[in-house]
mmCIF file of C-alpha atoms and ligand atoms in Angstrom:
data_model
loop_
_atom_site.group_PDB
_atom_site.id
_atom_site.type_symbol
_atom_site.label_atom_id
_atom_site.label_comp_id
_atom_site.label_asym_id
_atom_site.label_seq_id
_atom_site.Cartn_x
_atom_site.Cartn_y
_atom_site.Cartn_z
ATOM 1 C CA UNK U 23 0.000 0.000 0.000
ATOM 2 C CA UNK U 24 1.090 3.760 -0.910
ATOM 3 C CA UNK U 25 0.672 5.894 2.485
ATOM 4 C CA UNK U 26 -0.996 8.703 1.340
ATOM 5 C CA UNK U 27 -1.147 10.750 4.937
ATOM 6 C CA UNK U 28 0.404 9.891 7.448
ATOM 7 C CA UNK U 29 -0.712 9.742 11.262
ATOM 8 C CA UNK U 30 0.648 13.030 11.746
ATOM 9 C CA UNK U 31 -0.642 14.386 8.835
ATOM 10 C CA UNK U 32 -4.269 13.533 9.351
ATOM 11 C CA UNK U 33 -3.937 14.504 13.298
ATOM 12 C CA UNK U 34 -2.913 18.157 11.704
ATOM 13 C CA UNK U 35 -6.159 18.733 9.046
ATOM 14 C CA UNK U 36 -8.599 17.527 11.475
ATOM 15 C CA UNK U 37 -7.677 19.545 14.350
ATOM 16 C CA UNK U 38 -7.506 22.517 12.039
ATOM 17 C CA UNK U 39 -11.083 21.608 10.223
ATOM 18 C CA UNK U 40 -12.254 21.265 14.316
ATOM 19 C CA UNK U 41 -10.946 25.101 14.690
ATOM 20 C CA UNK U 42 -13.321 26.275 11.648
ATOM 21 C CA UNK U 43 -16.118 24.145 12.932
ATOM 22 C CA UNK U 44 -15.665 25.721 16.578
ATOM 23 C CA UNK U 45 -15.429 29.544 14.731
ATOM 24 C CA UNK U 46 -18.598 28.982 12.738
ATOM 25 C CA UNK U 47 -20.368 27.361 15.698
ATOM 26 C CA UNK U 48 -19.274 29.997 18.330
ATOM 27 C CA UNK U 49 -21.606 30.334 21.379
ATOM 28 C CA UNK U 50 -23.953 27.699 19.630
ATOM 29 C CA UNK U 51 -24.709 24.153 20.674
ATOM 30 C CA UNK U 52 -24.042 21.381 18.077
ATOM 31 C CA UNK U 53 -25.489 17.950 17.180
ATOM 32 C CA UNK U 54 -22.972 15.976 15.330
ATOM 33 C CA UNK U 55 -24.156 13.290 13.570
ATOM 34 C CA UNK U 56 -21.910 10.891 11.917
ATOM 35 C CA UNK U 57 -22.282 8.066 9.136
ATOM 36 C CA UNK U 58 -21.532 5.133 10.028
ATOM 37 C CA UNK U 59 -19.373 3.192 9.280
ATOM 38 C CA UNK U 60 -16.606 5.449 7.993
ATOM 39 C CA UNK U 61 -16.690 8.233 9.756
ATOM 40 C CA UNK U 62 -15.962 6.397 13.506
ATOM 41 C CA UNK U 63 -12.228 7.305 13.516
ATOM 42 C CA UNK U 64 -12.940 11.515 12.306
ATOM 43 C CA UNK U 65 -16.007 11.563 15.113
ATOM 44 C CA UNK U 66 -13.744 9.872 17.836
ATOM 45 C CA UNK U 67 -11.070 12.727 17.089
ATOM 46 C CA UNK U 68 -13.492 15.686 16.261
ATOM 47 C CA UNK U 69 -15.556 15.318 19.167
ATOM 48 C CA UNK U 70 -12.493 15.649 21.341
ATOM 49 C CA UNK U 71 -11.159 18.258 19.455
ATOM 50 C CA UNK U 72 -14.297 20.789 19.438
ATOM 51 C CA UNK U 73 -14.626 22.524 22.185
ATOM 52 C CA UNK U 74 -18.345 23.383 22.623
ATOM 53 C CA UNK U 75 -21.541 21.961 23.783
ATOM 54 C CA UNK U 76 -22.160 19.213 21.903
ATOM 55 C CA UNK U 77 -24.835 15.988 21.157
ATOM 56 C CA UNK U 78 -23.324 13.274 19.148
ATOM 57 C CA UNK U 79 -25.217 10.580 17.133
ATOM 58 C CA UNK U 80 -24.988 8.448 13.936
ATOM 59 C CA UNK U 81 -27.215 7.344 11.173
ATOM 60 C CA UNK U 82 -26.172 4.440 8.624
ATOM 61 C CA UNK U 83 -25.357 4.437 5.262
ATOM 62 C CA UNK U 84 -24.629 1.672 3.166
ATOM 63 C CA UNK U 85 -23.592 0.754 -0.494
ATOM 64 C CA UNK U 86 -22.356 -2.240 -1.599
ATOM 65 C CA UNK U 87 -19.022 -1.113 -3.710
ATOM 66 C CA UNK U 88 -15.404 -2.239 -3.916
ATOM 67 C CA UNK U 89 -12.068 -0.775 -5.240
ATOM 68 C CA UNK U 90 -12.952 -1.799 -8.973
ATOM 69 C CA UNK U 91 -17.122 -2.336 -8.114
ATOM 70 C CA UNK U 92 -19.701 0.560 -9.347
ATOM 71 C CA UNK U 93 -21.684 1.822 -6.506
ATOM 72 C CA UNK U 94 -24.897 -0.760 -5.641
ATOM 73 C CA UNK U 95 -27.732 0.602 -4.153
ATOM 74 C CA UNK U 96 -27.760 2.887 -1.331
ATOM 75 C CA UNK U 97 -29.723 2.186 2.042
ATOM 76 C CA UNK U 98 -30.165 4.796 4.652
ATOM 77 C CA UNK U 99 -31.051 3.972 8.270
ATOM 78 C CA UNK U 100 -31.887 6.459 10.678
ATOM 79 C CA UNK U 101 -33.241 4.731 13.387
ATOM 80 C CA UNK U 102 -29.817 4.919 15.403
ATOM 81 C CA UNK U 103 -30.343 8.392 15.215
ATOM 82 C CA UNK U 104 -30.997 11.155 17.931
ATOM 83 C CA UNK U 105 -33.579 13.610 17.568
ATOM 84 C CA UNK U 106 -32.438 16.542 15.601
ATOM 85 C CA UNK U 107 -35.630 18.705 15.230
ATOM 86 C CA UNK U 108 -34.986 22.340 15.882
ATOM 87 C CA UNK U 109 -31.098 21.612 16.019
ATOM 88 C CA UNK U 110 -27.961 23.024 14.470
ATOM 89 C CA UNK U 111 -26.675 19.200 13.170
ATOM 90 C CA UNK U 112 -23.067 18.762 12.084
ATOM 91 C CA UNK U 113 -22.806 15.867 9.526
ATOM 92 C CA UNK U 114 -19.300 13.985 9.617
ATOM 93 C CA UNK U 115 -18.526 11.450 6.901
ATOM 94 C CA UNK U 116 -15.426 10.211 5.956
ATOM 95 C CA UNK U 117 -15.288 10.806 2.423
ATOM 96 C CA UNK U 118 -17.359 12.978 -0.426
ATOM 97 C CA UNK U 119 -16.471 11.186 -3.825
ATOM 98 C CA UNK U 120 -19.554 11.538 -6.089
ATOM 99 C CA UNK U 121 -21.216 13.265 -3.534
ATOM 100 C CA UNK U 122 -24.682 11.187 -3.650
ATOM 101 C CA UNK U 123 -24.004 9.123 -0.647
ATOM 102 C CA UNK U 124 -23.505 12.466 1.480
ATOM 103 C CA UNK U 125 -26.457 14.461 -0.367
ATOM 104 C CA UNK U 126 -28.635 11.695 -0.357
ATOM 105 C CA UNK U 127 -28.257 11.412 3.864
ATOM 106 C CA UNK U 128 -28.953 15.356 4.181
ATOM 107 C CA UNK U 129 -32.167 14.882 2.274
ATOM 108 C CA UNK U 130 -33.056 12.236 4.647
ATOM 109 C CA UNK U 131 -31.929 14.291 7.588
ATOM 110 C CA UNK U 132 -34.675 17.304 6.567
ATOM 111 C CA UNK U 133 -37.218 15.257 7.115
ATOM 112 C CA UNK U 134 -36.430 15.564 10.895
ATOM 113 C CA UNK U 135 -37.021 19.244 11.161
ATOM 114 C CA UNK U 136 -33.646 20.400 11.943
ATOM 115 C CA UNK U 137 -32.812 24.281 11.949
ATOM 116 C CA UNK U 138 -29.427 23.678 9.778
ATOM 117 C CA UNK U 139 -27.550 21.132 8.406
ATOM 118 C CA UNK U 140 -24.082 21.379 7.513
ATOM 119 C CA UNK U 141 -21.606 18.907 6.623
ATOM 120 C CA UNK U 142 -17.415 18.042 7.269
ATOM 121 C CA UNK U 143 -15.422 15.302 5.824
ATOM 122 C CA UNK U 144 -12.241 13.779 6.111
ATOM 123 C CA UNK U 145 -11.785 13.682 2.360
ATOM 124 C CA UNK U 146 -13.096 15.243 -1.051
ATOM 125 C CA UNK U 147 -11.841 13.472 -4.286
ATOM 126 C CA UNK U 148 -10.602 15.607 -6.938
ATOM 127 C CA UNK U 149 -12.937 16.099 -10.229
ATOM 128 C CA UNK U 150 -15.554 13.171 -9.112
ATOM 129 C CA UNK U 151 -18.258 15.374 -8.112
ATOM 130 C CA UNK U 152 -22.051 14.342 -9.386
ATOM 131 C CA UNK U 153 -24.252 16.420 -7.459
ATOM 132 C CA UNK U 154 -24.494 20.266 -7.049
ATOM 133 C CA UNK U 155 -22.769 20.887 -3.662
ATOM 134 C CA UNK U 156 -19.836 21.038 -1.401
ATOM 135 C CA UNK U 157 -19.342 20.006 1.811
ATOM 136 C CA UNK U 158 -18.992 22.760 3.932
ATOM 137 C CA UNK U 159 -15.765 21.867 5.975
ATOM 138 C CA UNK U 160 -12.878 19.507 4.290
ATOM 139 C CA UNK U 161 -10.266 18.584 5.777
ATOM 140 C CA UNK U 162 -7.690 16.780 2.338
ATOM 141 C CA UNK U 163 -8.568 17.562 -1.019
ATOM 142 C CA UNK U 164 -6.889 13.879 -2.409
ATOM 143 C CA UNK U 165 -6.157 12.425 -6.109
ATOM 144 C CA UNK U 166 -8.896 9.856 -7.467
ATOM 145 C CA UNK U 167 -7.625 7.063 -5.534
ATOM 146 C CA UNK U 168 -9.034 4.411 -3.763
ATOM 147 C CA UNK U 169 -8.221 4.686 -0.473
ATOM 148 C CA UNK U 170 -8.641 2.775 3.156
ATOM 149 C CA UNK U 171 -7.334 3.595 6.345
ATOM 150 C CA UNK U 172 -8.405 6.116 9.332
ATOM 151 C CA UNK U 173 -11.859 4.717 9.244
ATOM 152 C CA UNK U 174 -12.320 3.854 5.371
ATOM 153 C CA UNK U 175 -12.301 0.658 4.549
ATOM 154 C CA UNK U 176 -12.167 -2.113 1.682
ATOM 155 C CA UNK U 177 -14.639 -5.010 2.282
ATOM 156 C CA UNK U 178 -14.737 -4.138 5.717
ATOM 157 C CA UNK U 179 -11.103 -4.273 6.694
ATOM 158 C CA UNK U 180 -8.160 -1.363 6.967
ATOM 159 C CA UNK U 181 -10.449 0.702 8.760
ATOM 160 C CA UNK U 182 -8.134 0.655 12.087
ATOM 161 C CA UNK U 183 -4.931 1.650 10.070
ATOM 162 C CA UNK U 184 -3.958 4.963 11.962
ATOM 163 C CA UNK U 185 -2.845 6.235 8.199
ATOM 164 C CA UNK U 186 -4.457 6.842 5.063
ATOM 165 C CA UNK U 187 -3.343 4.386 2.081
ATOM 166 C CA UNK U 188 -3.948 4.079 -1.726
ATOM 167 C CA UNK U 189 -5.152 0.378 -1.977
ATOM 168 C CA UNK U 190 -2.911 -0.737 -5.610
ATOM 169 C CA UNK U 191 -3.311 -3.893 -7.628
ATOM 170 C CA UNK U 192 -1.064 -5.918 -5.861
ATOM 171 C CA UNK U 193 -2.705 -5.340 -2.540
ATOM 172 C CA UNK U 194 -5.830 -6.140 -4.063
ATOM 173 C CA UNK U 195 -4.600 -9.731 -4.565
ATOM 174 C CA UNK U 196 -3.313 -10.052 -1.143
ATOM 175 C CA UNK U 197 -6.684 -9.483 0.123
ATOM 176 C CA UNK U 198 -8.419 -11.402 -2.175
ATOM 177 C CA UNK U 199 -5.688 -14.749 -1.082
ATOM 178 C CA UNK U 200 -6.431 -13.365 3.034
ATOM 179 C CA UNK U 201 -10.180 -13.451 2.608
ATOM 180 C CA UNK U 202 -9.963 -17.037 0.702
ATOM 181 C CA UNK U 203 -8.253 -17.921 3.675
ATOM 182 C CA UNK U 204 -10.599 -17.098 6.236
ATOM 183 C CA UNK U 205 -13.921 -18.931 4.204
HETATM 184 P P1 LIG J 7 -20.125 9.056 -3.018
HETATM 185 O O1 LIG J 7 -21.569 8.741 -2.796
HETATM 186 O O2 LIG J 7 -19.726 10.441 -2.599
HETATM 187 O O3 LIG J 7 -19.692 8.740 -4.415
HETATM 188 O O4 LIG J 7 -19.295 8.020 -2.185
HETATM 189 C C1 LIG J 7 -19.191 8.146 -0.833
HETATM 190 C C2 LIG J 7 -18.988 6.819 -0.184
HETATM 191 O O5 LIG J 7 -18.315 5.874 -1.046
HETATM 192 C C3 LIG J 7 -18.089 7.003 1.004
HETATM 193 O O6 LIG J 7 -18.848 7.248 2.180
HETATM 194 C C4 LIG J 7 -17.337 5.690 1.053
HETATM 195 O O7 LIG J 7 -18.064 4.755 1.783
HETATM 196 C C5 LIG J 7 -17.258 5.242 -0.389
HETATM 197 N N1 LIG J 7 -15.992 5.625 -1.034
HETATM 198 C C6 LIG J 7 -15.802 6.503 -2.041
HETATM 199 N N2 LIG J 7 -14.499 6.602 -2.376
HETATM 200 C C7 LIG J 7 -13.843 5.769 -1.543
HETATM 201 C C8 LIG J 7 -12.455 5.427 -1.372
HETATM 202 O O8 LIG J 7 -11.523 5.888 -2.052
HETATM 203 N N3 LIG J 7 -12.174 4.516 -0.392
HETATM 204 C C9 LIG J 7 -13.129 3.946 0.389
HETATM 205 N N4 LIG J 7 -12.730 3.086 1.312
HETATM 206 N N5 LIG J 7 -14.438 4.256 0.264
HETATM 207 C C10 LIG J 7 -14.789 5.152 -0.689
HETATM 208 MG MG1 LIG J 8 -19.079 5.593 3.834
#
């Protein structure tokens, strides 16, 4: 695997997207929601990080894609998920690539009555965009890579790597012999 950012690294672009978050928030109470799975690594950090009032929850989202897969169909389940009516929610999610996955949970989120929904991610993939908005906090603009590490994962695994790597063709193989291995 090709390290992409380093422990260090990452530690450095989420504390400073936590400092914007905290300046736009100021005096305000926050609900930050996160999407699970990806985004457990950024919340653990950027809870600690932000310094404010704060309600933390999650709400699922799930595709069924791999390195080399197109996205399947997306399922969103919001029955983990606090009650956000009249609140200022924070959405955390690992990665905006398309941007469907991410606009697709907001949609889901209005229906909930919050006052305002904004969003933060880890990661925004260069010239991949579908959809007709931005996050409003990112923390690495990256190359179109597939990548795993600090939360993101590839069939479930690499999420706990405390880096963020490219996955390449030859790693692809090793996990393909690991996960023969395991059956
Ligand atoms: P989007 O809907 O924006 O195209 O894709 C967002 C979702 O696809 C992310 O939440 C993530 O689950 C997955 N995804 C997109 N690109 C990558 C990537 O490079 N690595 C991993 N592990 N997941 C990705
Ligand atoms: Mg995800």
């Amino acid at each position: 695997m090709k390290t992409l950012l380093e422990k260090e690294a990452l530690h450095a672009g989420v504390s400073k997207m936590a400092k914007q978050i905290e300046q736009a928030y100021e005096g305000r109470q926050l609900t930050i929601v996160g999407v699970l799975t990806g985004s457990v690594v950024l919340m653990a950090d950027m809870i600690r990080l932000i310094q404010l009032p704060m309600r933390v929850g999650v709400i699922q989202a799930s595709s069924y894609r791999g390195a080399t897969t197109e996205r399947g169909d997306l399922i969103i389940n919001s029955e983990l998920m606090i009650d956000i009516s009249g609140r200022d929610v924070l959405l955390v999610d690992d990665i905006f690539d398309t941007g469907r996955t991410l606009t697709r949970v907001i949609e889901k989120m209005h229906e909930f009555g919050p006052n305002s929904i904004r969003s933060a991610v880890l990661l925004q993939k260069e010239g991949r965009v579908e959809v007709d908005y931005i996050p409003d906090f990112t923390a690495f603009n990256i190359p179109d890579e597939f990548v795993v590490g600090y939360g993101l994962d590839y069939e479930d695994m690499y999420r706990n790597l405390p880096y963020l790597a490219a996955l390449e063709p030859a790693d692809l193989e090793k996990h393909a012999v690991l996960s023969n291995n395991q059956n």
